[in-house]
């Protein structure tokens, strides 16, 4: 495996520039035996969303609004420590960040256009309802005496 697997595509032709990604490594908990005590396999990836020029202004504004709860001074942070190797954790963190930004910059869904119930269906429903009421009324034993 040689180097990182290139630019991380957010959506379309927009990708995260390697220069704007800030990496930090620390010791990870979890599996690894004695090796885990000596290697910095946990990865923390930071991306300055507020200062980036990589995203179109509309996307950036949308992402800042949607990720407001996750941002610290306009910086979004993603951690990965599920793998034993730092390289695989770097991959996981970058992919996770790209997916997070793709979701945050997605256009809002189109508003639902309300549809009308056809008159025939409504009339049939009311007719069936009346019929059912008639059937039930016929079951009460009022005029048996």
Tab-separated table of C-alpha atoms in Angstrom:
chain	number	residue	atom	x	y	z
A	1	UNK	CA	0.000	0.000	0.000
A	2	UNK	CA	1.667	3.177	-1.126
A	3	UNK	CA	0.662	6.586	0.268
A	4	UNK	CA	-2.810	7.867	0.984
A	5	UNK	CA	-5.539	7.080	-1.496
A	6	UNK	CA	-5.716	10.563	-2.918
A	7	UNK	CA	-8.195	13.402	-2.730
A	8	UNK	CA	-11.275	12.695	-0.660
A	9	UNK	CA	-14.279	13.554	-2.794
A	10	UNK	CA	-17.144	15.264	-0.982
A	11	UNK	CA	-19.535	15.314	-3.921
A	12	UNK	CA	-19.141	15.790	-7.657
A	13	UNK	CA	-15.874	17.541	-8.481
A	14	UNK	CA	-15.431	18.977	-4.978
A	15	UNK	CA	-12.793	17.291	-2.835
A	16	UNK	CA	-10.948	17.998	0.406
A	17	UNK	CA	-7.491	19.530	-0.184
A	18	UNK	CA	-4.766	17.597	1.674
A	19	UNK	CA	-3.177	20.901	2.758
A	20	UNK	CA	-6.268	21.896	4.775
A	21	UNK	CA	-6.473	18.619	6.728
A	22	UNK	CA	-4.877	18.714	10.177
A	23	UNK	CA	-3.864	15.329	11.574
A	24	UNK	CA	-3.126	14.398	15.168
A	25	UNK	CA	-2.096	10.978	16.395
A	26	UNK	CA	-2.327	9.511	19.870
A	27	UNK	CA	-2.293	6.179	21.610
A	28	UNK	CA	-5.425	4.216	21.036
A	29	UNK	CA	-7.297	1.987	23.438
A	30	UNK	CA	-8.547	-1.391	22.326
A	31	UNK	CA	-6.830	-4.422	20.735
A	32	UNK	CA	-3.138	-4.533	19.954
A	33	UNK	CA	-1.460	-6.145	22.939
A	34	UNK	CA	1.877	-4.677	23.999
A	35	UNK	CA	2.110	-2.911	20.645
A	36	UNK	CA	-0.760	-0.588	21.597
A	37	UNK	CA	1.340	0.975	24.363
A	38	UNK	CA	4.004	2.184	21.963
A	39	UNK	CA	2.207	3.156	18.749
A	40	UNK	CA	0.149	6.242	18.032
A	41	UNK	CA	-2.613	4.540	16.064
A	42	UNK	CA	-5.604	6.713	17.037
A	43	UNK	CA	-6.198	9.419	14.465
A	44	UNK	CA	-7.870	12.784	14.962
A	45	UNK	CA	-8.613	14.643	11.751
A	46	UNK	CA	-9.501	18.329	11.916
A	47	UNK	CA	-10.864	20.428	9.079
A	48	UNK	CA	-11.345	24.194	9.334
A	49	UNK	CA	-14.788	24.508	7.784
A	50	UNK	CA	-15.103	28.226	8.507
A	51	UNK	CA	-11.848	29.164	6.721
A	52	UNK	CA	-11.839	26.700	3.806
A	53	UNK	CA	-11.954	27.825	0.190
A	54	UNK	CA	-12.428	24.277	-1.137
A	55	UNK	CA	-16.227	24.274	-0.802
A	56	UNK	CA	-18.567	26.480	-2.839
A	57	UNK	CA	-19.923	29.339	-0.657
A	58	UNK	CA	-23.476	27.938	-0.692
A	59	UNK	CA	-22.289	24.507	0.484
A	60	UNK	CA	-20.023	26.040	3.104
A	61	UNK	CA	-22.837	28.136	4.565
A	62	UNK	CA	-25.165	25.117	4.560
A	63	UNK	CA	-22.546	22.906	6.260
A	64	UNK	CA	-21.760	25.544	8.898
A	65	UNK	CA	-25.465	25.762	9.735
A	66	UNK	CA	-26.063	21.997	9.847
A	67	UNK	CA	-22.887	21.082	11.742
A	68	UNK	CA	-23.116	23.993	14.200
A	69	UNK	CA	-23.375	21.594	17.167
A	70	UNK	CA	-20.188	19.725	16.175
A	71	UNK	CA	-17.990	22.708	15.390
A	72	UNK	CA	-15.426	24.203	17.746
A	73	UNK	CA	-14.323	27.629	16.448
A	74	UNK	CA	-15.423	26.627	12.937
A	75	UNK	CA	-13.349	23.417	12.985
A	76	UNK	CA	-14.948	19.981	12.557
A	77	UNK	CA	-13.131	17.042	14.185
A	78	UNK	CA	-13.378	13.332	13.321
A	79	UNK	CA	-11.720	10.525	15.304
A	80	UNK	CA	-10.891	6.996	14.232
A	81	UNK	CA	-9.379	4.254	16.348
A	82	UNK	CA	-11.124	1.072	15.228
A	83	UNK	CA	-8.125	-0.308	13.321
A	84	UNK	CA	-4.771	-1.390	14.718
A	85	UNK	CA	-2.772	0.445	12.064
A	86	UNK	CA	-2.486	4.206	11.925
A	87	UNK	CA	-2.702	4.158	8.144
A	88	UNK	CA	-6.081	2.404	8.136
A	89	UNK	CA	-7.349	4.764	10.827
A	90	UNK	CA	-6.257	7.716	8.687
A	91	UNK	CA	-8.247	6.282	5.794
A	92	UNK	CA	-11.286	5.710	8.020
A	93	UNK	CA	-11.152	9.242	9.460
A	94	UNK	CA	-10.815	10.877	6.033
A	95	UNK	CA	-13.649	8.840	4.552
A	96	UNK	CA	-15.831	9.661	7.566
A	97	UNK	CA	-15.091	13.386	7.232
A	98	UNK	CA	-15.893	13.333	3.506
A	99	UNK	CA	-19.182	11.508	4.190
A	100	UNK	CA	-20.068	13.963	6.983
A	101	UNK	CA	-19.449	16.948	4.707
A	102	UNK	CA	-21.334	15.312	1.821
A	103	UNK	CA	-24.374	14.910	4.059
A	104	UNK	CA	-24.053	18.408	5.526
A	105	UNK	CA	-23.758	20.096	2.123
A	106	UNK	CA	-26.577	18.151	0.452
A	107	UNK	CA	-29.372	20.324	-0.890
A	108	UNK	CA	-32.552	20.346	1.202
A	109	UNK	CA	-35.184	17.860	0.049
A	110	UNK	CA	-37.908	19.151	-2.252
A	111	UNK	CA	-41.069	20.097	-0.361
A	112	UNK	CA	-43.856	17.530	-0.581
A	113	UNK	CA	-46.632	18.516	-2.931
A	114	UNK	CA	-49.940	17.631	-1.298
A	115	UNK	CA	-52.220	15.505	-3.438
A	116	UNK	CA	-56.016	15.422	-3.341
A	117	UNK	CA	-58.004	12.291	-2.662
A	118	UNK	CA	-60.183	11.572	-5.727
A	119	UNK	CA	-63.880	12.195	-5.105
A	120	UNK	CA	-64.863	8.669	-6.112
A	121	UNK	CA	-62.601	7.109	-3.491
A	122	UNK	CA	-63.961	9.381	-0.766
A	123	UNK	CA	-67.567	8.639	-1.740
A	124	UNK	CA	-66.891	4.897	-1.751
A	125	UNK	CA	-65.327	5.141	1.717
A	126	UNK	CA	-68.367	6.974	3.092
A	127	UNK	CA	-70.736	4.504	1.412
A	128	UNK	CA	-68.874	1.518	2.929
A	129	UNK	CA	-68.882	3.260	6.295
A	130	UNK	CA	-72.657	3.746	6.178
A	131	UNK	CA	-73.106	0.104	5.161
A	132	UNK	CA	-70.954	-1.069	8.068
A	133	UNK	CA	-72.906	1.122	10.523
A	134	UNK	CA	-76.168	-0.317	9.145
A	135	UNK	CA	-74.875	-3.885	9.660
A	136	UNK	CA	-73.876	-3.133	13.239
A	137	UNK	CA	-77.141	-1.389	13.978
A	138	UNK	CA	-78.958	-4.498	12.756
A	139	UNK	CA	-77.128	-6.586	15.355
A	140	UNK	CA	-78.532	-4.805	18.405
A	141	UNK	CA	-81.446	-6.863	19.746
A	142	UNK	CA	-83.812	-3.963	20.440
A	143	UNK	CA	-86.957	-5.247	18.725
A	144	UNK	CA	-86.833	-8.841	20.041
A	145	UNK	CA	-89.113	-8.436	23.019
